[in-house]
Amino acid sequence: MTTFRLFLKTMILVATMLGFGLPAAADSLLAKLLPDVEVGELVEGADAFGATHPDTPAIQVLKGGERVGWAFVTSDYVSTTGYSGKPIHTMVAVDDAAQVIGVQLVKHSEPIVLIGIPDAKVKALVANYRGLDLVAEAESGGSSHKLDIISGATVTIMVIDDSIIRAGLKVARQLGLGGLAVEEVGSGPQFEINPDAEAASDWMTLEGDGTLRRLSLDVGQINAAFAAMEDPRAGERALTEAPETTFIEMQAALVSHPAIGRAILGEAVNANIQDWLDEGDHAVAIVGRGLYSFKGSGYVRGGIFDRIVLIQDDVSVRFRDRMHKRINTIEADDAPVFNEADLFKIPADSGFDPTKPFRIQLLVHRDVGAIEKVFTTFDLGYQLPDQYIRIIAPPPAAEVPASVAEVTSQTEADAHQALWKRIWAGKQIEIVVLGIMLTILTGVFFFQGLVTRNERGFYWFRMGFLAVTLVYLGWFANAQLSVVNLMALFGSLVSGFSWQAFLLDPLTFILWFAVAAALLFWGRGAYCGWLCPFGALQELLNQVARKLRIPQWTLPWGLHERLWPLKYMIFLGLFGVSLTSIEQAERLAEVEPFKTAIILNFVRAWPFVAYVAALLIAGLFVERFFCRYLCPLGAALAIPARLRMFDWLKRYHECGNPCQTCAHQCPVQSIHPTGEINPNECINCLHCQVLYQSKTTCPVVIKKMKRREKVGAAPDLSRPNLGHPNQVKPTVTN
């Protein structure tokens, strides 16, 4: 029992590793990342780091024993989440004049930067920030510098740029650099939104009183802006439309104000918008028409709207898909017809103040080569008109409520527990759906003889289950397990971990727990054959290929058997690399196509997409080609699966000698010619159990049926049947 509990605990820990690193320590990211930074590479001529500031995570940069600046990590001050969903840690150094004297990209997980863009190009980009004047940035609202974007990595570079500027301004203000001291809290009059204000009902009046603000650019203005740039190619590729042609007319309004929302969107839509917004959130409506789109055609699910950004002082809000809704109808009278109309949420934790001026910055690009672009920006300024706000007196100092004191004084363990419980409560529907899937699959395995009795019915059940696995678990919930999780487990066992943090992803935790349990009962096939989204994608595509009569290739048994070890070699190689560098192992783990095909929905650089396409094309001819020969996760799961306690798959003595029906029809050729099923390769598709009962395919079943028919048809001469007209009556003799 003790061994079983230890194994189960270990598998739970395995299950929780997806999507999580080690828990954050109490100290700052600066303390963690500082050993990886050479001070001379960060700041030219510097020879040492000095003392850490007592109140903020910043450290002195020394040159000849004298302080020449302060260094900090951007992620300690602002959100730096990139396209990968993980932070981009950048170290920045500033001097007493609030000028940037050094920038270094320390750690990130951006796939396009890790693979596809030369490291020298990225280093050159961040080095260009040296000499950036943060005082000028504060005065201009963060737009006094030229935005240098690498083509193909727009979102990543914009996140880096945003983090350098906003974090730099915060550090400069906290340390009093360049005169950017922290403003005194509560100085000057305080304002709030006036919920009783009324708005005009027609578009023209809303424009006239400032409720709607406009940015209008024609082709002539755009051509002039690019012609004035240093790159002469920008001016050489001018737009050919007439100069007075509208390039873009963009208008904006703060529709989170109830009156403005009702005037522009109507009562019903405004009510829905208010329900969509959480407490403290705001929303801005942006509409546009003309040649240029403020959204762009490159926007995809899970991405960022990289052409617009909301800026207010040192607050910068970049909009993601989950912060966006389309506007279908504009209710204001005499509203023009727009090409696009959209609503964007401004989160409460962004620091945005609706009573202060802000601007929507529009990024405009121009192609100057096959894959090269240049960029410039234009601003749409906005200030909520006076009739929508009112002056309030500063609130009197109040004692901290007991509930607040309790929350702020609770331990980190209690805080983590409260957090994951709140997350689980918010994902009840997703958890129930996954629970139903696991319950159904468990029932199928326990009652496999019953569910496989009807061959056609079981086929369509399996296809439906795989479709749900692909669409729901994969593309919707991103619950795709990876060998990276197992490598992270081994790393965490060495450096320590907090299991409570692993509960922050309910679907992943439940799925890993189910896989751990399934390994004991059925082996790896429960996951690989039914719950792996990429495996489901391969099998569904292969079924389509069969319907289209694409020929299926059956590899000779000798070659097939020798290709099996490839995936084990790949897994052992990745595991060996992870012992020295988990980051390098994650790069090499791109041998798994899961990130490209499932997590990122094929939105990646072409080599990744081409690699996945090659695997899927191979799978059209050889069913589950990747699963059979290359999948390191399947190999990793096959090792503990050897400990399974039961053998559920039924076989006849005739299987393999002489009958080879199941071996020939096994989708992944996991049945040896001698009849044994290889549990390391079996995906528990249960097709052999369908054949086991087939009255038209299995020779053993057919033979039994014929024997029963023959026995049932033979007359029983041992008993007289006097009632039968043809029965010869026995003769009685004396």
XYZ file of C-alpha atoms in Angstrom:
734
model
C 0.000 0.000 0.000
C 2.852 2.359 0.859
C 4.461 1.754 -2.527
C 1.157 2.347 -4.282
C 0.608 5.646 -2.477
C 4.124 6.801 -3.274
C 3.635 5.958 -6.940
C 0.266 7.709 -7.055
C 1.717 10.816 -5.375
C 4.542 10.847 -7.899
C 2.130 10.611 -10.816
C 0.032 13.467 -9.415
C 3.165 15.581 -9.360
C 3.838 14.559 -12.946
C 0.307 15.560 -13.844
C 0.705 19.032 -12.423
C 3.809 20.022 -14.341
C 2.065 21.113 -17.571
C 2.313 24.835 -18.048
C 3.998 25.544 -14.727
C 7.580 26.220 -13.712
C 8.891 26.267 -10.206
C 7.095 28.510 -7.733
C 8.305 32.076 -7.437
C 10.622 32.723 -4.556
C 10.072 35.542 -2.126
C 12.911 37.581 -3.656
C 12.778 39.491 -6.935
C 13.533 38.336 -10.449
C 16.540 40.636 -10.328
C 18.158 38.459 -7.648
C 17.448 35.297 -9.661
C 18.675 36.542 -13.023
C 21.609 38.694 -11.918
C 24.121 35.777 -11.907
C 23.425 35.275 -15.628
C 24.380 38.855 -16.553
C 27.880 40.205 -17.188
C 27.946 43.826 -16.042
C 30.415 44.758 -18.776
C 28.039 43.417 -21.450
C 25.106 45.293 -19.964
C 26.865 48.668 -19.552
C 29.987 49.470 -21.545
C 32.954 50.093 -19.247
C 31.206 48.958 -16.046
C 33.160 46.537 -13.875
C 30.840 45.478 -11.004
C 27.379 45.513 -9.483
C 26.995 47.329 -6.163
C 24.365 47.325 -3.459
C 20.690 46.606 -4.024
C 18.232 49.445 -3.356
C 16.417 48.833 -0.044
C 12.934 49.748 -1.306
C 12.796 48.623 -4.933
C 14.356 45.723 -6.926
C 17.190 47.715 -8.518
C 20.961 47.340 -8.117
C 23.827 49.781 -8.510
C 26.075 49.616 -11.583
C 29.670 50.541 -10.717
C 32.571 51.816 -12.803
C 35.845 52.250 -10.984
C 34.020 52.048 -7.674
C 31.631 54.891 -8.597
C 27.934 54.391 -9.300
C 27.050 55.176 -12.903
C 23.495 53.884 -12.885
C 20.845 51.447 -11.662
C 19.994 48.064 -13.202
C 16.625 46.271 -12.968
C 14.549 43.516 -14.601
C 11.433 44.748 -16.401
C 9.299 41.813 -15.192
C 9.667 43.079 -11.596
C 7.657 46.178 -12.517
C 5.326 45.466 -15.436
C 3.699 42.532 -17.179
C 6.006 41.230 -19.919
C 3.942 38.295 -21.198
C 4.803 37.621 -24.824
C 3.251 35.643 -27.638
C 4.332 32.379 -26.012
C 2.289 33.187 -22.906
C 5.475 33.375 -20.794
C 7.384 36.466 -19.576
C 10.176 38.123 -21.539
C 12.787 39.075 -18.938
C 14.855 42.098 -20.008
C 17.510 43.755 -17.853
C 17.801 47.537 -18.236
C 20.297 50.021 -16.781
C 19.586 53.775 -16.407
C 21.752 56.644 -15.154
C 20.906 59.573 -12.854
C 19.639 61.579 -15.815
C 17.061 58.843 -16.514
C 18.800 57.814 -19.721
C 19.121 54.162 -20.710
C 22.768 53.105 -20.643
C 22.328 49.389 -21.206
C 19.768 46.753 -22.234
C 20.120 42.957 -22.329
C 17.561 40.283 -23.185
C 18.095 37.796 -20.347
C 15.477 35.047 -20.592
C 12.362 34.348 -22.649
C 10.337 31.582 -24.293
C 9.315 33.280 -27.531
C 9.368 30.562 -30.233
C 9.930 32.937 -33.129
C 12.971 34.432 -31.369
C 14.323 31.123 -30.099
C 14.141 29.578 -33.555
C 13.980 31.571 -36.782
C 15.557 34.965 -35.984
C 19.342 35.219 -35.552
C 20.400 35.974 -31.991
C 22.714 38.735 -33.256
C 19.738 40.567 -34.749
C 17.854 40.495 -31.459
C 20.912 41.695 -29.516
C 21.398 44.529 -31.973
C 17.778 45.541 -31.495
C 17.948 45.809 -27.703
C 21.340 47.578 -27.915
C 19.652 50.375 -29.888
C 17.855 51.476 -26.728
C 21.103 52.805 -25.262
C 20.854 56.566 -24.960
C 17.051 56.568 -24.744
C 15.959 59.602 -22.696
C 13.212 58.568 -20.274
C 12.524 62.202 -19.405
C 11.638 62.830 -23.022
C 9.574 59.673 -22.989
C 7.623 60.927 -19.987
C 7.012 64.305 -21.593
C 5.873 62.759 -24.883
C 3.922 59.924 -23.311
C 6.330 57.274 -24.565
C 6.513 58.143 -28.254
C 9.697 60.204 -28.625
C 11.779 57.237 -29.774
C 11.680 55.314 -33.043
C 10.026 51.908 -32.785
C 12.426 49.442 -34.412
C 10.539 46.261 -35.296
C 11.958 43.042 -36.698
C 9.735 41.729 -39.467
C 8.085 38.494 -38.421
C 8.328 39.227 -34.691
C 6.126 42.287 -34.368
C 4.297 41.259 -31.204
C 7.431 40.063 -29.415
C 9.416 43.218 -30.146
C 6.510 45.490 -29.207
C 6.207 43.724 -25.853
C 9.951 44.208 -25.267
C 9.684 47.885 -26.228
C 6.663 48.410 -24.005
C 8.338 46.750 -21.011
C 11.546 48.777 -21.363
C 9.736 52.116 -21.550
C 7.107 51.521 -18.862
C 9.424 49.779 -16.413
C 12.114 52.416 -17.022
C 9.669 55.217 -16.253
C 8.514 53.517 -13.069
C 12.075 52.993 -11.832
C 13.034 56.554 -12.714
C 10.073 57.930 -10.786
C 10.662 55.678 -7.770
C 14.352 56.593 -7.580
C 13.888 60.261 -8.480
C 16.027 60.024 -11.616
C 15.929 62.869 -14.123
C 13.395 64.757 -12.008
C 10.755 62.029 -12.425
C 10.034 61.752 -8.696
C 6.953 59.966 -7.413
C 3.918 62.210 -7.400
C 2.378 62.957 -4.041
C -0.707 60.833 -3.527
C -3.920 62.775 -3.305
C -2.494 66.101 -4.578
C -4.899 68.269 -6.579
C -8.598 67.710 -7.199
C -9.902 64.165 -7.592
C -12.445 63.178 -10.249
C -14.792 60.277 -10.917
C -17.262 59.289 -13.631
C -20.664 60.916 -13.251
C -23.192 58.082 -13.744
C -26.096 60.564 -13.967
C -24.744 62.332 -17.061
C -26.696 62.183 -20.319
C -25.369 61.868 -23.874
C -26.764 63.098 -27.180
C -28.512 60.575 -29.378
C -27.082 61.606 -32.771
C -23.589 61.031 -34.139
C -22.887 64.621 -35.198
C -23.589 66.043 -31.730
C -21.473 63.323 -30.116
C -18.598 64.366 -32.373
C -19.132 68.051 -31.683
C -19.105 67.827 -27.887
C -16.027 65.570 -27.758
C -17.786 62.348 -26.791
C -16.351 60.902 -30.009
C -12.792 61.743 -31.049
C -11.422 61.283 -34.551
C -8.120 60.516 -36.287
C -8.343 61.128 -40.034
C -5.424 60.446 -42.389
C -5.400 60.606 -46.178
C -3.011 58.976 -48.621
C -1.053 62.193 -49.079
C -0.323 62.468 -45.347
C 0.803 58.852 -45.152
C 3.093 59.190 -48.161
C 4.606 62.351 -46.673
C 5.210 60.659 -43.324
C 7.080 57.746 -44.875
C 8.979 60.009 -47.270
C 10.359 61.896 -44.248
C 11.851 58.728 -42.747
C 15.574 57.961 -42.847
C 15.062 54.820 -44.938
C 14.717 56.072 -48.557
C 12.888 52.884 -49.542
C 9.867 54.008 -47.524
C 9.318 57.015 -49.768
C 10.008 55.085 -52.957
C 7.053 52.756 -52.365
C 4.395 55.438 -52.053
C 0.719 54.586 -52.324
C -0.633 55.195 -55.849
C -4.138 56.311 -54.837
C -5.128 59.972 -55.112
C -3.661 62.065 -52.237
C -7.132 62.974 -50.922
C -8.188 59.313 -50.677
C -9.029 58.323 -47.112
C -6.259 56.121 -45.761
C -8.002 55.662 -42.433
C -10.678 57.484 -40.472
C -10.670 56.131 -36.939
C -12.989 57.284 -34.156
C -13.082 56.314 -30.473
C -15.338 56.725 -27.447
C -15.212 55.520 -23.840
C -18.377 53.408 -23.899
C -17.905 52.051 -20.366
C -19.587 55.306 -19.307
C -23.253 54.248 -19.175
C -24.587 57.293 -21.012
C -22.088 57.008 -23.861
C -22.646 53.258 -24.093
C -26.409 53.722 -24.395
C -26.077 56.479 -26.988
C -23.711 54.588 -29.293
C -24.582 50.941 -28.697
C -28.199 51.031 -27.535
C -29.808 49.914 -24.284
C -29.618 46.150 -24.814
C -26.040 45.999 -26.075
C -24.901 48.448 -23.397
C -26.416 46.214 -20.713
C -24.496 43.234 -22.121
C -21.287 45.255 -22.171
C -21.726 46.272 -18.537
C -22.159 42.572 -17.641
C -19.001 41.738 -19.640
C -16.928 44.231 -17.654
C -15.724 43.318 -14.191
C -15.558 45.859 -11.396
C -13.045 48.563 -12.278
C -12.822 47.567 -15.958
C -13.464 50.077 -18.740
C -14.124 49.735 -22.445
C -13.341 51.844 -25.489
C -15.191 51.567 -28.789
C -13.080 52.039 -31.929
C -14.587 52.311 -35.411
C -12.782 52.820 -38.687
C -13.040 53.021 -42.450
C -10.666 53.586 -45.344
C -7.813 51.696 -46.968
C -6.116 50.703 -43.704
C -7.441 48.512 -40.918
C -6.630 49.273 -37.294
C -7.010 45.547 -36.527
C -5.004 44.108 -39.387
C -5.352 40.835 -41.253
C -2.636 39.075 -39.249
C -4.637 38.924 -36.034
C -5.377 35.359 -34.903
C -7.058 33.655 -31.959
C -4.898 33.878 -28.866
C -2.898 36.818 -30.251
C -2.510 40.562 -29.769
C -3.936 43.440 -31.820
C -0.511 44.772 -32.735
C -1.621 47.904 -34.644
C -3.211 49.773 -31.739
C -2.222 50.463 -28.132
C -3.857 52.596 -25.441
C -1.378 54.911 -23.667
C -1.969 57.077 -20.596
C 1.129 58.522 -18.899
C 3.208 55.422 -18.060
C 0.216 53.087 -18.501
C 0.202 51.079 -21.709
C -2.583 48.624 -22.575
C -2.220 46.187 -25.465
C -5.414 44.415 -26.401
C -5.672 40.635 -26.710
C -8.480 38.550 -28.180
C -10.069 37.912 -24.787
C -10.358 41.709 -24.328
C -12.232 42.176 -27.617
C -15.807 42.114 -28.891
C -17.224 43.091 -32.270
C -19.839 45.835 -32.550
C -22.567 44.666 -34.909
C -24.840 47.719 -34.861
C -24.379 51.400 -34.016
C -27.562 52.893 -32.556
C -26.638 56.594 -32.686
C -28.710 58.522 -35.258
C -27.037 59.395 -38.579
C -23.964 57.295 -37.804
C -21.682 56.809 -40.844
C -21.018 53.376 -42.299
C -17.711 51.932 -41.066
C -15.631 49.022 -42.346
C -14.930 47.806 -38.823
C -16.343 48.521 -35.382
C -14.936 46.893 -32.278
C -14.978 47.049 -28.513
C -11.851 46.668 -26.347
C -11.718 46.023 -22.601
C -9.305 48.008 -20.406
C -8.537 45.820 -17.346
C -8.945 47.256 -13.866
C -5.397 46.294 -12.887
C -3.833 48.279 -15.750
C -3.829 51.527 -13.740
C -6.051 53.295 -16.284
C -7.933 56.398 -15.062
C -10.983 57.206 -17.246
C -11.067 60.821 -16.041
C -7.583 61.586 -17.399
C -6.525 62.128 -21.045
C -5.287 59.141 -22.996
C -4.493 58.300 -26.573
C -4.910 55.426 -29.009
C -1.637 54.973 -30.862
C -1.949 53.554 -34.393
C 0.972 51.630 -35.879
C 1.249 51.948 -39.691
C 3.654 49.845 -41.731
C 4.954 49.892 -45.270
C 6.620 46.999 -47.102
C 10.098 47.923 -48.333
C 11.239 44.467 -49.360
C 10.118 40.898 -49.729
C 10.001 40.414 -45.952
C 11.058 43.824 -44.641
C 8.819 46.599 -43.325
C 9.205 50.067 -41.838
C 6.838 51.513 -39.236
C 5.510 54.840 -38.028
C 2.826 55.833 -35.516
C -0.091 58.305 -35.281
C -2.100 59.253 -32.198
C -5.823 59.653 -31.594
C -6.094 61.757 -28.427
C -9.095 61.402 -26.131
C -10.358 63.265 -23.085
C -13.693 62.450 -21.488
C -15.764 65.676 -21.725
C -16.468 67.545 -18.488
C -20.183 66.710 -18.454
C -19.360 63.041 -17.898
C -17.134 63.525 -14.822
C -17.463 65.208 -11.435
C -15.139 66.380 -8.691
C -15.022 64.350 -5.511
C -13.520 65.058 -2.152
C -10.610 62.813 -1.168
C -11.901 59.959 0.975
C -11.078 60.241 4.677
C -8.571 57.846 6.099
C -10.309 54.727 7.305
C -9.302 51.716 9.279
C -8.486 48.623 7.317
C -11.491 46.248 7.345
C -10.938 42.976 9.119
C -11.523 41.008 5.901
C -8.833 42.988 4.092
C -6.412 42.577 6.999
C -7.057 38.852 6.988
C -6.293 38.526 3.282
C -3.147 40.651 3.419
C -1.794 38.809 6.437
C -2.433 35.265 5.194
C 0.530 33.060 4.341
C 1.624 32.338 0.786
C 0.288 28.788 1.123
C -3.145 30.086 2.125
C -3.095 32.621 -0.699
C -2.216 29.923 -3.238
C -4.952 27.664 -1.905
C -7.543 30.423 -2.162
C -6.390 31.190 -5.696
C -6.587 27.681 -7.100
C -9.941 27.078 -5.426
C -11.280 30.249 -7.046
C -9.945 29.148 -10.436
C -11.527 25.709 -10.114
C -14.856 27.314 -9.166
C -14.671 29.468 -12.298
C -14.085 26.482 -14.591
C -16.851 24.209 -13.392
C -18.333 23.672 -16.859
C -14.975 22.713 -18.421
C -14.230 20.392 -15.507
C -17.632 18.699 -15.831
C -17.145 18.153 -19.580
C -13.721 16.615 -19.039
C -15.113 14.503 -16.194
C -17.848 13.187 -18.484
C -15.266 12.298 -21.136
C -13.135 10.408 -18.626
C -16.175 8.631 -17.176
C -17.323 7.509 -20.614
C -13.831 6.300 -21.516
C -13.533 4.395 -18.239
C -16.881 2.725 -18.925
C -15.730 1.766 -22.408
C -12.645 0.045 -21.043
C -14.497 -1.771 -18.246
C -17.304 -2.954 -20.547
C -15.279 -3.317 -23.740
C -16.962 -6.595 -24.660
C -20.354 -4.892 -24.744
C -19.352 -1.663 -26.496
C -17.382 -3.437 -29.243
C -20.174 -5.861 -30.109
C -21.551 -3.594 -32.858
C -18.652 -2.860 -35.222
C -20.236 0.080 -37.066
C -21.648 1.665 -33.904
C -18.289 1.438 -32.115
C -16.467 2.938 -35.124
C -18.630 6.065 -35.116
C -18.425 6.325 -31.337
C -14.624 6.310 -31.526
C -14.541 8.876 -34.333
C -16.848 11.153 -32.335
C -14.757 10.802 -29.175
C -11.555 11.611 -31.066
C -13.219 14.662 -32.611
C -14.121 15.941 -29.134
C -10.570 15.247 -27.962
C -9.100 17.247 -30.840
C -11.489 20.198 -30.820
C -12.267 20.502 -27.091
C -9.190 19.174 -25.284
C -6.757 20.358 -27.940
C -7.777 23.489 -29.792
C -10.184 24.890 -27.189
C -8.688 23.897 -23.833
C -5.037 23.478 -24.977
C -4.832 20.371 -22.765
C -2.057 18.757 -24.792
C 0.467 16.919 -22.651
C 4.146 17.062 -23.565
C 7.430 15.372 -22.721
C 8.583 18.794 -21.504
C 6.332 18.330 -18.464
C 8.132 15.141 -17.503
C 11.541 16.782 -17.929
C 10.369 19.658 -15.734
C 9.347 17.125 -13.081
C 12.852 15.705 -12.856
C 14.277 19.209 -12.627
C 11.839 20.150 -9.877
C 12.691 17.074 -7.836
C 16.237 18.424 -7.623
C 15.461 22.075 -6.891
C 12.175 21.748 -4.949
C 8.576 22.646 -5.756
C 5.215 23.708 -4.291
C 2.445 21.346 -5.349
C -0.302 23.912 -4.671
C 0.899 26.014 -7.592
C 0.352 23.062 -9.931
C -3.390 23.153 -9.304
C -3.746 26.456 -11.145
C -4.687 24.621 -14.373
C -7.649 22.357 -13.495
C -7.993 20.570 -16.842
C -4.315 19.752 -17.014
C -4.220 18.511 -13.426
C -7.255 16.262 -13.915
C -5.960 14.936 -17.214
C -2.535 14.085 -15.797
C -4.149 12.385 -12.779
C -6.322 10.330 -15.123
C -3.290 9.348 -17.182
C -1.433 8.293 -14.026
C -4.344 6.066 -12.995
C -4.769 4.690 -16.505
C -1.117 3.658 -16.624
C -1.812 1.252 -13.760
C -4.920 -0.267 -15.314
C -4.557 -0.142 -19.097
C -1.115 1.191 -19.978
C -0.251 4.177 -22.141
C -2.949 3.467 -24.713
C -5.683 5.144 -22.661
C -4.021 8.501 -23.286
C -2.252 7.915 -26.592
C -5.238 6.269 -28.240
C -8.078 8.379 -26.873
C -7.009 11.578 -25.070
C -4.053 12.906 -27.097
C -5.280 15.730 -29.380
C -2.457 15.312 -31.904
C -2.986 11.562 -31.988
C -6.671 12.215 -32.633
C -5.773 14.627 -35.448
C -3.594 11.984 -37.109
C -6.209 9.256 -36.905
C -9.071 11.452 -38.125
C -7.018 12.605 -41.115
C -6.087 9.011 -41.888
C -9.755 8.025 -41.855
C -10.443 10.794 -44.357
C -7.555 9.484 -46.465
C -9.078 6.009 -46.430
C -12.428 7.398 -47.569
C -10.606 9.120 -50.430
C -8.954 5.771 -51.284
C -5.438 6.990 -50.581
C -3.286 3.834 -50.479
C -2.245 2.614 -47.047
C 1.306 1.384 -46.559
C 2.053 -1.533 -44.257
C 5.746 -1.621 -43.445
C 7.452 -5.009 -43.423
C 7.455 -6.394 -39.887
C 11.238 -6.451 -39.640
C 11.552 -2.751 -40.590
C 8.570 -1.779 -38.469
C 10.023 -3.491 -35.402
C 13.367 -1.747 -35.869
C 11.763 1.691 -36.126
C 10.010 1.321 -32.750
C 13.137 2.198 -30.695
C 13.482 5.609 -32.376
C 11.040 7.286 -30.022
C 12.773 5.804 -26.975
C 16.115 7.103 -28.232
C 14.594 10.570 -28.726
C 13.134 10.563 -25.221
C 16.389 9.437 -23.594
C 18.294 12.074 -25.553
C 15.926 14.837 -24.416
C 16.071 13.596 -20.846
C 19.868 13.606 -20.900
C 19.965 17.169 -22.230
C 17.442 18.309 -19.597
C 19.818 17.243 -16.835
C 22.226 19.958 -17.944
C 19.918 22.560 -19.528
C 16.137 22.481 -19.373
C 15.998 25.446 -21.801
C 18.014 23.540 -24.416
C 15.839 20.477 -23.870
C 12.732 22.594 -24.482
C 14.202 23.758 -27.775
C 14.980 20.194 -28.831
C 11.500 19.122 -27.710
C 10.211 20.857 -30.849
C 10.460 17.335 -32.259
C 6.977 17.159 -30.768
C 4.585 18.907 -33.158
C 2.080 19.578 -30.372
C 2.906 23.274 -29.865
C 2.525 24.092 -33.547
C -0.506 21.948 -34.396
C -2.503 22.153 -31.168
C -1.416 25.036 -28.915
C -0.615 27.641 -31.602
C -3.052 26.331 -34.233
C -0.355 26.297 -36.940
C 0.374 30.027 -36.472
C 4.161 29.730 -36.491
C 7.134 30.131 -38.789
C 6.968 27.999 -41.920
C 9.645 25.429 -40.909
C 7.522 24.405 -37.917
C 4.365 24.226 -40.029
C 6.200 22.344 -42.778
C 7.484 19.823 -40.223
C 3.984 19.208 -38.878
C 2.579 19.009 -42.393
C 5.182 16.388 -43.308
C 4.200 14.284 -40.282
C 0.505 14.569 -41.058
C 1.065 13.726 -44.728
C 3.069 10.660 -43.716
C 0.147 9.758 -41.456
C -2.171 9.700 -44.464
C -0.288 6.654 -45.762
C 0.964 5.115 -42.492
C -1.659 5.534 -39.772
C -0.326 7.417 -36.695
C 3.159 7.620 -38.187
C 4.431 10.030 -35.515
C 2.909 8.009 -32.657
C 4.527 4.793 -33.863
C 8.080 5.908 -34.437
C 8.875 9.429 -33.155
C 6.747 10.439 -30.159
C 8.956 10.878 -27.056
C 5.914 11.339 -24.812
C 4.533 7.975 -25.909
C 7.907 6.411 -25.151
C 8.015 8.063 -21.715
C 4.530 6.799 -20.850
C 5.319 3.295 -22.098
C 8.042 2.844 -19.480
C 5.829 3.087 -16.336
C 2.991 1.425 -18.266
C 4.909 -1.826 -17.881
C 3.647 -1.767 -14.270
C -0.003 -2.128 -15.309
C -1.886 -4.624 -13.173
C -4.373 -6.091 -15.670
C -4.459 -7.495 -19.201
C -7.871 -6.602 -20.572
C -7.532 -7.532 -24.240
C -9.000 -10.973 -24.998
C -7.258 -13.396 -27.357
C -7.872 -16.898 -28.781
C -5.323 -19.704 -28.819
C -5.490 -19.558 -32.613
C -4.406 -15.880 -32.700
C -1.068 -15.736 -34.469
C -1.046 -19.449 -35.267
C -2.513 -19.748 -37.758
C -4.802 -16.651 -37.756
C -3.189 -13.269 -38.611
C -6.396 -11.247 -39.060
C -5.937 -8.993 -36.023
C -2.237 -8.536 -36.735
C -2.968 -7.412 -40.289
C -5.788 -5.052 -39.267
C -4.150 -3.483 -36.170
C -3.989 0.284 -36.956
C -0.492 0.661 -35.463
C 0.882 -2.865 -36.075
C 1.280 -3.533 -32.363
C 0.434 -7.278 -32.692
C 3.353 -9.604 -33.346
C 3.031 -12.251 -36.086
C 3.054 -14.805 -33.271
C -0.137 -13.253 -31.873
C 1.145 -11.332 -28.817
C 0.084 -7.717 -28.328
C 2.994 -5.392 -27.537
C 1.705 -3.215 -24.649
C 4.394 -0.600 -25.335
C 2.927 0.060 -28.777
C -0.785 -0.690 -28.261
C -3.006 2.405 -28.232
C -6.071 0.560 -26.860
C -8.195 1.415 -29.858
C -10.084 -1.881 -29.177
C -10.256 -2.774 -32.861
C -8.916 -6.245 -32.043
C -11.805 -6.647 -29.579
C -14.260 -5.777 -32.332
C -12.668 -8.493 -34.470
C -12.691 -10.867 -31.481
C -16.512 -10.925 -31.665
C -16.934 -10.448 -35.412
C -19.179 -13.060 -36.999
C -17.958 -12.112 -40.472
C -14.205 -11.612 -39.962
C -12.826 -13.715 -37.101
C -12.165 -17.315 -38.311
C -12.504 -18.669 -34.781
C -15.976 -17.125 -34.320
C -17.055 -18.247 -37.793
C -15.879 -21.791 -37.072
C -17.804 -21.886 -33.794
C -20.957 -20.630 -35.500
C -20.733 -23.297 -38.188
C -20.211 -25.974 -35.559
C -23.311 -24.830 -33.679
C -25.361 -24.780 -36.862
C -24.231 -28.274 -37.741
C -25.049 -29.587 -34.266
C -28.434 -27.907 -34.305
C -29.335 -29.340 -37.735
C -28.370 -33.001 -37.050
C -31.331 -35.315 -36.044
C -31.192 -36.928 -32.628
C -31.838 -40.633 -33.309
C -31.394 -41.577 -29.693
C -34.918 -40.391 -28.861
C -38.015 -41.586 -30.772
C -40.407 -38.922 -31.948
C -43.725 -40.697 -32.409
C -45.470 -37.577 -33.472
C -43.339 -37.037 -36.548
C -44.994 -38.469 -39.698
C -41.703 -39.696 -41.142
C -40.449 -41.196 -37.915
C -40.224 -45.019 -38.060
C -41.941 -46.468 -35.103
C -40.061 -49.119 -33.156
C -41.143 -52.703 -33.536
C -42.079 -54.555 -30.396
C -41.303 -58.272 -30.384
C -42.271 -60.938 -27.941
